[in-house]
CSV table of C-alpha atoms in Angstrom, one decimal:
chain,number,residue,atom,x,y,z
O,9,MET,CA,-0.2,-0.1,0.0
O,10,ILE,CA,1.2,3.5,-0.5
O,11,ASN,CA,1.4,5.8,2.5
O,12,LYS,CA,3.2,9.0,2.0
O,13,GLN,CA,3.1,10.3,5.5
O,14,VAL,CA,5.6,10.9,8.0
O,15,GLU,CA,4.3,11.7,11.7
O,16,SER,CA,6.4,14.1,12.5
O,17,PRO,CA,8.3,17.1,10.7
O,18,ALA,CA,11.5,16.0,12.8
O,19,ALA,CA,10.9,12.9,10.5
O,20,ALA,CA,10.2,14.2,7.5
O,21,VAL,CA,13.6,16.4,6.9
O,22,ALA,CA,15.8,13.6,9.1
O,23,ASP,CA,17.5,13.1,5.3
O,24,ILE,CA,19.1,16.9,4.5
O,25,VAL,CA,21.9,17.1,5.3
O,26,ASP,CA,24.7,19.7,4.9
O,27,GLY,CA,26.2,20.6,1.4
O,28,SER,CA,21.6,20.3,-0.1
O,29,THR,CA,19.8,22.5,-2.4
O,30,VAL,CA,16.6,22.9,-0.8
O,31,MET,CA,13.6,24.8,-2.6
O,32,VAL,CA,11.1,26.2,-0.2
O,33,GLY,CA,7.8,26.5,-1.9
O,34,GLY,CA,6.4,30.2,-0.6
O,35,PHE,CA,5.5,33.8,-1.7
O,36,GLY,CA,6.7,35.8,1.4
O,37,GLU,CA,4.4,34.1,4.0
O,38,ALA,CA,2.3,32.7,1.7
O,39,GLY,CA,2.8,29.1,1.7
O,40,SER,CA,5.6,29.3,3.8
O,41,PRO,CA,6.3,25.9,5.3
O,42,ILE,CA,7.7,27.3,8.7
O,43,GLU,CA,7.1,24.2,10.9
O,44,LEU,CA,9.2,22.5,8.5
O,45,LEU,CA,11.8,25.4,8.0
O,46,HIS,CA,11.5,25.2,12.0
O,47,ALA,CA,12.6,20.8,12.2
O,48,LEU,CA,15.3,21.9,10.0
O,49,ILE,CA,17.0,24.2,11.8
O,50,ASP,CA,16.6,21.4,15.0
O,51,LYS,CA,18.2,19.1,13.1
O,52,GLY,CA,21.2,21.6,11.9
O,53,PRO,CA,22.6,20.6,8.2
O,54,GLY,CA,24.6,23.7,6.8
O,55,ASN,CA,25.9,24.7,3.6
O,56,LEU,CA,22.6,25.0,2.5
O,57,THR,CA,21.7,26.4,-1.3
O,58,VAL,CA,18.4,27.1,-1.1
O,59,ILE,CA,15.7,28.5,-3.6
O,60,ASN,CA,12.9,30.7,-2.5
O,61,ASN,CA,11.6,34.1,-4.3
O,62,ASN,CA,12.6,36.2,-1.3
O,63,THR,CA,14.7,35.8,2.0
O,64,GLY,CA,12.0,35.3,5.0
O,65,SER,CA,10.7,37.9,7.2
O,66,GLY,CA,11.7,38.3,10.8
O,67,HIS,CA,14.3,35.5,12.7
O,68,VAL,CA,11.3,32.9,12.0
O,69,GLY,CA,11.0,30.8,8.9
O,70,LEU,CA,13.9,31.2,6.2
O,71,ALA,CA,14.7,34.1,7.9
O,72,ALA,CA,15.6,32.1,10.9
O,73,LEU,CA,17.1,29.0,8.8
O,74,ILE,CA,19.8,31.9,7.4
O,75,GLU,CA,20.4,33.6,10.3
O,76,ASN,CA,21.2,30.5,12.2
O,77,ARG,CA,24.4,30.7,9.7
O,78,GLN,CA,23.4,27.2,7.5
O,79,VAL,CA,22.4,28.6,4.0
O,80,SER,CA,25.7,29.2,1.7
O,81,LYS,CA,23.6,30.8,-1.5
O,82,MET,CA,20.5,31.7,-2.1
O,83,ILE,CA,18.5,31.6,-5.1
O,84,CYS,CA,16.1,33.6,-5.4
O,85,SER,CA,14.8,37.4,-7.0
O,86,PHE,CA,13.7,39.1,-4.6
O,87,PRO,CA,16.0,39.0,-1.3
O,88,ARG,CA,14.8,42.7,0.4
O,89,THR,CA,12.3,41.8,2.6
O,90,ALA,CA,11.2,45.4,4.7
O,91,ASN,CA,10.8,44.0,8.4
O,92,SER,CA,13.9,41.6,8.0
O,93,THR,CA,18.1,42.7,8.2
O,94,VAL,CA,18.7,39.0,8.4
O,95,PHE,CA,20.3,39.0,4.6
O,96,PRO,CA,20.8,41.5,3.4
O,97,ASP,CA,23.6,41.6,6.4
O,98,LEU,CA,24.7,38.4,5.3
O,99,TYR,CA,25.6,39.5,1.9
O,100,ARG,CA,27.2,42.8,2.7
O,101,ALA,CA,29.5,41.2,4.7
O,102,GLY,CA,30.1,38.3,2.1
O,103,LEU,CA,29.2,35.7,4.6
O,104,ILE,CA,25.9,34.3,2.3
O,105,GLU,CA,26.3,34.2,-1.8
O,106,LEU,CA,23.4,35.2,-3.8
O,107,GLU,CA,22.4,33.9,-7.5
O,108,LEU,CA,19.9,36.7,-8.5
O,109,VAL,CA,17.2,35.4,-11.0
O,110,PRO,CA,13.8,37.8,-12.6
O,111,GLN,CA,10.8,35.6,-10.7
O,112,GLY,CA,9.8,34.1,-13.5
O,113,THR,CA,12.8,33.2,-15.3
O,114,LEU,CA,12.6,31.3,-11.5
O,115,ALA,CA,9.7,29.6,-12.0
O,116,GLU,CA,10.3,28.1,-15.5
O,117,ARG,CA,13.8,27.4,-14.7
O,118,ILE,CA,12.1,25.3,-11.7
O,119,ARG,CA,9.3,24.1,-14.1
O,120,ALA,CA,12.2,23.5,-16.9
O,121,GLY,CA,14.1,21.0,-13.8
O,122,GLY,CA,10.7,19.5,-13.4
O,123,ALA,CA,9.8,18.9,-16.9
O,124,GLY,CA,13.5,17.3,-18.4
O,125,ILE,CA,13.8,20.4,-20.1
O,126,PRO,CA,17.0,21.0,-19.4
O,127,ALA,CA,17.6,24.5,-20.8
O,128,PHE,CA,15.3,27.5,-22.3
O,129,PHE,CA,15.8,30.5,-24.1
O,130,THR,CA,13.7,33.3,-22.5
O,131,ALA,CA,13.5,37.6,-23.8
O,132,THR,CA,13.6,38.4,-19.9
O,133,THR,CA,16.7,40.1,-19.1
O,134,ILE,CA,18.2,41.1,-22.5
O,135,GLY,CA,19.4,45.0,-22.4
O,136,THR,CA,20.3,43.9,-18.3
O,137,PRO,CA,23.6,43.7,-16.8
O,138,LEU,CA,21.7,39.7,-15.6
O,139,ILE,CA,22.2,38.4,-19.1
O,140,GLU,CA,26.2,38.7,-18.5
O,141,GLY,CA,28.3,36.1,-19.1
O,142,LYS,CA,25.4,34.2,-20.7
O,143,GLU,CA,24.4,32.5,-24.7
O,144,VAL,CA,22.4,35.0,-26.5
O,145,ARG,CA,20.7,34.2,-29.6
O,146,THR,CA,18.4,35.8,-32.0
O,147,ILE,CA,15.5,34.0,-33.1
O,148,ASP,CA,12.3,35.2,-35.7
O,149,GLY,CA,14.5,38.8,-35.3
O,150,ARG,CA,15.0,38.9,-31.1
O,151,ASP,CA,17.2,38.8,-29.0
O,152,TYR,CA,16.6,35.5,-26.0
O,153,VAL,CA,19.3,34.5,-23.3
O,154,LEU,CA,19.4,30.5,-22.7
O,155,GLU,CA,18.2,30.1,-18.6
O,156,TYR,CA,19.0,26.4,-17.1
O,157,SER,CA,16.9,24.2,-15.8
O,158,LEU,CA,17.0,24.1,-11.9
O,159,LYS,CA,16.3,20.9,-10.0
O,160,ALA,CA,16.9,20.3,-5.9
O,161,ASP,CA,17.3,17.5,-3.3
O,162,PHE,CA,15.0,18.4,-1.1
O,163,ALA,CA,11.4,20.9,-1.7
O,164,LEU,CA,9.9,21.8,1.6
O,165,LEU,CA,6.0,22.6,0.8
O,166,LYS,CA,2.7,23.5,2.6
O,167,SER,CA,-0.8,22.1,1.2
O,168,HIS,CA,-4.4,23.0,2.0
O,169,GLN,CA,-5.0,19.4,1.6
O,170,ALA,CA,-3.4,16.3,0.9
O,171,ASP,CA,-4.1,12.2,0.7
O,172,ARG,CA,-2.1,9.7,1.2
O,173,TYR,CA,-0.8,9.4,-2.2
O,174,GLY,CA,0.6,13.2,-2.5
O,175,ASN,CA,-2.3,14.3,-4.3
O,176,LEU,CA,-2.5,18.1,-3.2
O,177,THR,CA,-4.5,21.6,-3.3
O,178,PHE,CA,-3.6,24.7,-1.9
O,179,ASN,CA,-4.8,27.2,-0.4
O,180,LYS,CA,-5.0,30.9,-2.7
O,181,THR,CA,-2.1,32.3,-3.4
O,182,ALA,CA,0.0,30.4,-1.6
O,183,ARG,CA,-0.1,27.8,-4.5
O,184,ASN,CA,2.6,30.2,-5.9
O,185,PHE,CA,6.1,28.1,-6.7
O,186,ALA,CA,4.6,24.7,-4.9
O,187,PRO,CA,3.6,22.6,-7.3
O,188,VAL,CA,6.8,23.8,-10.3
O,189,MET,CA,9.5,23.3,-7.1
O,190,ALA,CA,7.3,19.5,-6.2
O,191,MET,CA,8.5,18.5,-9.7
O,192,ALA,CA,12.0,20.1,-9.3
O,193,ALA,CA,13.5,18.3,-6.6
O,194,THR,CA,14.6,14.7,-5.9
O,195,THR,CA,12.5,14.2,-2.7
O,196,THR,CA,8.8,16.2,-1.9
O,197,ILE,CA,8.3,16.6,1.3
O,198,VAL,CA,4.6,18.8,1.9
O,199,GLN,CA,3.3,19.8,5.2
O,200,THR,CA,-0.9,19.7,4.8
O,201,ALA,CA,-3.2,21.4,7.4
O,202,ASN,CA,-5.1,19.0,5.7
O,203,LEU,CA,-5.3,15.2,5.3
O,204,VAL,CA,-8.1,13.8,3.8
O,205,LYS,CA,-9.4,10.2,2.3
O,206,ALA,CA,-7.5,9.3,-1.0
O,207,GLY,CA,-11.1,9.9,-3.2
O,208,ASP,CA,-12.0,12.7,-1.5
O,209,ILE,CA,-9.9,15.3,-3.8
O,210,ASP,CA,-12.0,15.5,-6.6
O,211,PRO,CA,-9.3,14.2,-9.1
O,212,GLU,CA,-11.3,17.2,-11.7
O,213,ILE,CA,-9.6,19.5,-8.7
O,214,VAL,CA,-6.2,17.6,-7.9
O,215,ILE,CA,-3.8,20.6,-8.6
O,216,THR,CA,-0.4,18.8,-7.6
O,217,PRO,CA,-0.2,15.0,-8.7
O,218,GLY,CA,0.9,12.9,-6.4
O,219,ILE,CA,3.5,11.6,-8.8
O,220,PHE,CA,5.7,14.7,-8.0
O,221,VAL,CA,5.3,14.3,-4.0
O,222,ASP,CA,7.4,11.9,-1.4
O,223,ARG,CA,6.3,12.7,2.7
O,224,ILE,CA,3.1,14.7,3.7
O,225,VAL,CA,3.4,15.7,6.9
O,226,THR,CA,0.5,16.8,8.9
O,227,VAL,CA,0.2,20.2,10.8
O,228,HIS,CA,-2.9,21.0,11.6
O,229,ASP,CA,-2.6,24.6,12.7
O,230,PRO,CA,0.4,26.2,10.7
O,231,ALA,CA,2.1,29.8,12.4
O,232,LEU,CA,1.6,32.4,10.3
O,233,GLU,CA,5.1,34.1,10.1
O,234,SER,CA,3.2,37.6,10.1
O,235,LYS,CA,1.4,36.6,13.5
O,236,LEU,CA,5.3,35.2,14.7
O,237,VAL,CA,6.7,38.4,12.9
O,238,ALA,CA,4.2,41.1,14.5
O,239,GLU,CA,5.3,38.8,17.9
O,240,GLY,CA,8.7,39.5,18.0
O,241,VAL,CA,9.0,35.6,17.9
O,242,LYS,CA,12.7,34.3,17.1
O,243,TYR,CA,13.3,30.8,16.2
O,244,PRO,CA,15.2,29.0,17.7
O,245,SER,CA,14.3,31.1,20.9
I,15,MET,CA,13.2,79.3,-13.4
I,16,ASN,CA,14.0,76.5,-10.6
I,17,ASP,CA,11.0,77.3,-9.1
I,18,ILE,CA,8.7,73.7,-8.4
I,19,ILE,CA,5.2,74.0,-10.2
I,20,THR,CA,2.8,71.5,-9.1
I,21,GLY,CA,1.4,69.6,-11.3
I,22,TRP,CA,-1.1,66.3,-11.1
I,23,ASN,CA,-1.2,64.8,-7.7
I,24,ARG,CA,-0.7,60.8,-7.6
I,25,GLU,CA,-4.4,60.1,-7.7
I,26,GLN,CA,-5.1,62.5,-10.3
I,27,MET,CA,-1.7,60.4,-12.0
I,28,ALA,CA,-3.5,57.8,-11.8
I,29,GLN,CA,-6.7,58.8,-12.6
I,30,ARG,CA,-5.2,60.0,-15.8
I,31,ALA,CA,-4.0,57.1,-16.5
I,32,ALA,CA,-6.9,55.3,-16.1
I,33,VAL,CA,-8.4,56.7,-18.6
I,34,ASP,CA,-5.8,54.8,-21.5
I,35,ILE,CA,-7.2,51.6,-20.4
I,36,PRO,CA,-9.8,49.8,-22.4
I,37,ASP,CA,-12.5,48.3,-21.5
I,38,GLY,CA,-11.8,43.7,-21.3
I,39,CYS,CA,-8.3,44.3,-20.9
I,40,TYR,CA,-6.1,42.4,-19.1
I,41,VAL,CA,-3.6,44.5,-17.2
I,42,ASN,CA,-0.8,44.5,-14.5
I,43,LEU,CA,-0.5,47.2,-12.2
I,44,GLY,CA,3.0,47.4,-9.9
I,45,ILE,CA,3.3,48.6,-6.6
I,46,GLY,CA,2.8,52.5,-5.4
I,47,ILE,CA,1.3,54.6,-7.8
I,48,PRO,CA,0.5,52.5,-10.4
I,49,GLU,CA,-1.7,50.5,-7.8
I,50,LYS,CA,-4.4,53.6,-7.6
I,51,VAL,CA,-5.6,53.0,-11.1
I,52,ALA,CA,-8.1,50.4,-10.4
I,53,LYS,CA,-9.5,52.8,-8.8
I,54,TYR,CA,-10.7,55.0,-11.3
I,55,VAL,CA,-10.8,53.3,-14.3
I,56,PRO,CA,-13.9,55.1,-16.0
I,57,GLU,CA,-17.1,53.4,-15.4
I,58,GLY,CA,-18.6,50.7,-17.9
I,59,ARG,CA,-15.2,49.4,-18.6
I,60,GLU,CA,-14.5,45.6,-17.0
I,61,VAL,CA,-10.2,45.1,-16.9
I,62,ILE,CA,-9.0,42.1,-15.1
I,63,TYR,CA,-6.1,42.9,-13.2
I,64,HIS,CA,-3.6,40.1,-13.0
I,65,THR,CA,-1.3,39.8,-9.8
I,66,GLU,CA,2.0,37.8,-10.7
I,67,ASN,CA,1.6,36.0,-7.2
I,68,GLY,CA,-0.7,33.6,-9.2
I,69,LEU,CA,-4.2,35.4,-9.2
I,70,LEU,CA,-6.2,36.5,-12.4
I,71,GLY,CA,-9.1,38.8,-11.1
I,72,MET,CA,-7.6,40.9,-8.0
I,73,GLY,CA,-10.1,43.0,-6.3
I,74,SER,CA,-9.7,45.7,-3.6
I,75,THR,CA,-8.5,45.3,-0.4
I,76,PRO,CA,-10.5,43.7,1.9
I,77,GLU,CA,-12.1,44.7,5.4
I,78,PRO,CA,-9.3,43.9,8.3
I,79,ASP,CA,-11.5,41.0,9.4
I,80,LYS,CA,-12.0,39.5,5.7
I,81,GLN,CA,-8.1,39.3,4.7
I,82,ASP,CA,-6.3,36.1,4.5
I,83,PRO,CA,-2.3,36.1,5.1
I,84,GLU,CA,-2.6,33.9,2.1
I,85,LEU,CA,-4.3,36.3,-0.4
I,86,ILE,CA,-2.0,38.6,-1.8
I,87,ASN,CA,-0.9,40.8,-4.3
I,88,ALA,CA,2.8,40.9,-6.1
I,89,GLY,CA,3.0,43.4,-3.1
I,90,LYS,CA,2.8,41.1,0.0
I,91,LYS,CA,-0.5,42.9,0.5
I,92,PRO,CA,-4.1,40.8,1.0
I,93,VAL,CA,-6.2,41.0,-1.7
I,94,SER,CA,-9.5,39.8,-2.1
I,95,ALA,CA,-10.3,37.8,-5.8
I,96,ILE,CA,-13.9,38.9,-7.6
I,97,PRO,CA,-16.4,36.6,-8.6
I,98,GLY,CA,-15.0,34.3,-12.1
I,99,ALA,CA,-11.5,34.7,-10.6
I,100,ALA,CA,-9.0,32.2,-11.1
I,101,TYR,CA,-5.5,31.5,-9.2
I,102,PHE,CA,-2.6,29.1,-10.7
I,103,HIS,CA,1.5,28.6,-10.1
I,104,HIS,CA,3.8,31.1,-10.5
I,105,ALA,CA,5.1,29.0,-13.9
I,106,ASP,CA,1.5,29.7,-15.7
I,107,SER,CA,1.8,32.7,-14.4
I,108,PHE,CA,4.9,34.1,-16.1
I,109,ALA,CA,3.6,32.3,-19.0
I,110,MET,CA,1.0,34.8,-19.1
I,111,ILE,CA,3.0,37.4,-19.2
I,112,ARG,CA,5.9,36.5,-21.3
I,113,GLY,CA,3.4,34.5,-23.5
I,114,HIS,CA,2.4,38.0,-24.5
I,115,HIS,CA,-1.3,37.6,-22.9
I,116,ILE,CA,-1.3,40.5,-20.6
I,117,ASP,CA,-2.5,43.2,-21.9
I,118,ILE,CA,-0.9,46.8,-20.5
I,119,CYS,CA,1.0,46.9,-17.3
I,120,VAL,CA,1.4,49.9,-15.5
I,121,LEU,CA,4.6,50.7,-13.8
I,122,GLY,CA,6.7,52.7,-11.7
I,123,ALA,CA,10.4,54.0,-12.6
I,124,MET,CA,13.2,55.5,-12.2
I,125,GLN,CA,14.4,56.4,-15.0
I,126,VAL,CA,12.9,56.3,-18.4
I,127,ALA,CA,15.6,56.6,-21.7
I,128,GLU,CA,13.8,58.4,-25.3
I,129,ASN,CA,13.9,55.3,-26.7
I,130,GLY,CA,12.1,53.8,-24.0
I,131,ASP,CA,14.6,52.3,-22.1
I,132,LEU,CA,13.6,51.4,-18.6
I,133,ALA,CA,15.3,51.4,-15.6
I,134,ASN,CA,13.4,50.6,-11.9
I,135,TRP,CA,15.4,48.3,-10.0
I,136,SER,CA,18.8,49.0,-9.2
I,137,THR,CA,20.3,52.3,-9.0
I,138,GLY,CA,23.5,49.8,-9.4
I,139,ALA,CA,24.9,51.4,-6.0
I,140,ALA,CA,27.4,48.7,-4.7
I,141,ASP,CA,25.9,48.2,-1.1
I,142,ALA,CA,22.7,47.9,-2.6
I,143,ILE,CA,20.9,44.4,-2.2
I,144,PRO,CA,20.0,43.3,-6.0
I,145,ALA,CA,16.4,42.6,-6.1
I,146,VAL,CA,14.7,42.3,-8.8
I,147,GLY,CA,11.2,40.1,-8.6
I,148,GLY,CA,9.0,39.9,-12.3
I,149,ALA,CA,10.0,43.4,-13.4
I,150,MET,CA,12.2,41.6,-16.0
I,151,ASP,CA,9.9,39.4,-17.2
I,152,LEU,CA,6.6,42.0,-17.5
I,153,VAL,CA,8.7,44.0,-19.4
I,154,ALA,CA,10.0,41.4,-21.6
I,155,GLY,CA,6.7,40.0,-22.2
I,156,VAL,CA,3.3,42.2,-21.6
I,157,LYS,CA,2.5,43.9,-25.2
I,158,THR,CA,2.1,47.3,-23.4
I,159,ILE,CA,4.0,49.2,-21.3
I,160,TYR,CA,3.2,52.1,-19.6
I,161,VAL,CA,5.1,54.5,-16.7
I,162,ILE,CA,3.4,56.7,-14.3
I,163,THR,CA,6.0,58.7,-12.5
I,164,GLN,CA,6.8,61.7,-10.6
I,165,HIS,CA,9.0,63.8,-13.5
I,166,ASN,CA,12.0,64.6,-11.0
I,167,THR,CA,13.5,63.2,-8.4
I,168,ARG,CA,13.2,64.6,-4.9
I,169,ASP,CA,16.0,66.4,-5.5
I,170,GLY,CA,14.8,68.0,-8.9
I,171,SER,CA,17.1,65.3,-11.3
I,172,ALA,CA,15.5,64.2,-14.1
I,173,LYS,CA,14.5,61.3,-14.5
I,174,LEU,CA,13.6,61.6,-18.6
I,175,LEU,CA,16.3,60.7,-20.2
I,176,LYS,CA,18.3,60.8,-23.2
I,177,LYS,CA,19.4,57.7,-21.6
I,178,CYS,CA,19.4,55.8,-19.0
I,179,ASP,CA,22.8,55.8,-16.5
I,180,PHE,CA,21.0,53.1,-13.9
I,181,PRO,CA,21.1,49.4,-15.1
I,182,LEU,CA,18.1,48.7,-17.2
I,183,THR,CA,15.0,46.3,-16.3
I,184,GLY,CA,14.7,46.1,-20.1
I,185,GLN,CA,15.5,47.7,-23.2
I,186,ALA,CA,13.0,50.3,-25.4
I,187,VAL,CA,10.0,49.0,-23.6
I,188,VAL,CA,8.2,52.0,-22.4
I,189,SER,CA,5.4,53.0,-24.7
I,190,ARG,CA,4.1,55.9,-22.7
I,191,VAL,CA,5.3,57.6,-19.6
I,192,TYR,CA,2.4,59.3,-16.8
I,193,THR,CA,4.0,61.9,-15.3
I,194,ASP,CA,2.5,65.1,-12.5
I,195,LEU,CA,3.6,67.4,-15.2
I,196,ALA,CA,2.4,65.8,-18.8
I,197,VAL,CA,1.7,62.8,-20.9
I,198,ILE,CA,4.6,61.4,-22.7
I,199,ASN,CA,4.6,58.7,-25.7
I,200,ILE,CA,7.7,57.8,-26.3
I,201,THR,CA,7.8,57.2,-30.4
I,202,ARG,CA,11.0,56.6,-33.1
I,203,GLN,CA,11.8,60.2,-33.2
I,204,GLY,CA,11.9,60.6,-29.3
I,205,PHE,CA,9.5,61.8,-26.3
I,206,GLU,CA,6.1,63.2,-27.6
I,207,VAL,CA,4.2,65.5,-25.2
I,208,ILE,CA,0.7,64.6,-26.1
I,209,GLU,CA,-1.2,66.0,-23.4
I,210,LEU,CA,0.5,69.2,-20.1
I,211,ALA,CA,-1.5,68.9,-16.9
I,212,PRO,CA,-3.0,72.3,-15.8
I,213,ASP,CA,-1.5,75.5,-16.0
I,214,ILE,CA,1.9,73.7,-17.2
I,215,GLU,CA,3.7,75.4,-20.0
I,216,PHE,CA,5.8,72.7,-22.1
I,217,ASP,CA,8.8,75.1,-22.0
I,218,TYR,CA,8.3,74.2,-18.5
I,219,VAL,CA,8.4,70.4,-18.6
I,220,GLN,CA,11.2,70.7,-21.1
I,221,GLN,CA,13.2,72.1,-18.5
I,222,ARG,CA,12.7,69.9,-16.4
I,223,THR,CA,14.1,67.0,-18.8
I,224,ASP,CA,17.3,65.6,-20.6
I,225,ALA,CA,16.3,64.7,-23.3
I,226,LYS,CA,14.5,66.4,-26.1
I,227,LEU,CA,11.1,66.8,-25.9
I,228,ILE,CA,8.4,67.3,-29.2
I,229,ASN,CA,5.6,68.9,-28.8
I,230,LYS,CA,1.7,67.5,-30.0
I,231,THR,CA,-0.4,69.3,-27.5
């Protein structure tokens, strides 16, 4: 019988080791798998490469993982956050590397990684400093830059519903990067607020089919990043 | 001659741009003054707003008790979804952008050049944390790019130039600029002023611009 459930966030992230590449779902706090991130802080692997649109807020979740000095490189589109100086301080001190990728190119590189497409051409960044060192080709009279796909050892994601097969639905704009990250990681780990019986998610509305998911852990009342930040919570305390 | 004359305020700039949003189009609005355009689209026109984090059919800001931290816009502010809205993942959202499905994008700017070059993501300062978000994807993919910006920076420097000094967001992408002083088309000939704010003279706009303006008012 297929059953992808694991008993705890700690068990779900137990095999993430030093030097892993980890995709983390979420756009700001929407879709951020905060309990999985905190389990990764507890487990403690370092020298991680993390792929996320941002660099976290306050001193919880992704920002806390960075602040705990477990991340050596961020691949993201927007590393500035109004309420966090964690990444900027480390970056200015030369203690963390940044690969800046436009948001749409980031999403497509991840999608390509999951879809078996090694690289693609896009017009995004033509004429900007971000094409430096990249191959440019003219196709039908327009210039395009070659972008390589992105894959990861692990993806940490948050879903609204999940069943034991790993079929997923999401809540509103919390979907963001999760479906493409689920495809692009060797091991996709999902925290879900609602574990339902197989068949309870109508096949017509499954957003991520279970084939892209490896582990499901139930987190009934996931913490809200903005609430933790407003309360001044710091992880680990 | 260096006296500052006030033209349109921020609300009026948004209102002026909104007049040019046609019925039935799909529009992406940037953060800041561009966001205000939605509330001034003339009655009788139906416009669908796209927010690149994954929503088509973005509605207004809900009351605090109706807000969902997982229903936000690209500026990470709470929004609502209109009846008939759709959610989608980031790769689909940027396929809408890169695939030329979005009709109009209204963005802010640090600098705009007379050939339509746009700089709006970095001053190029050595200690700046580079952050680009979706701006480069939007200008490369959306059919029509409008800019709303103050005509000059706070210290009075021109933002409309022969050539941008800041690193570009995109090359020859802007087709029209709405400033506090004028509405300016970007054509093969350069900046063409098509409308002036009330009590603003063409010569005054020219003085405050670092490129030659063509008077088409």
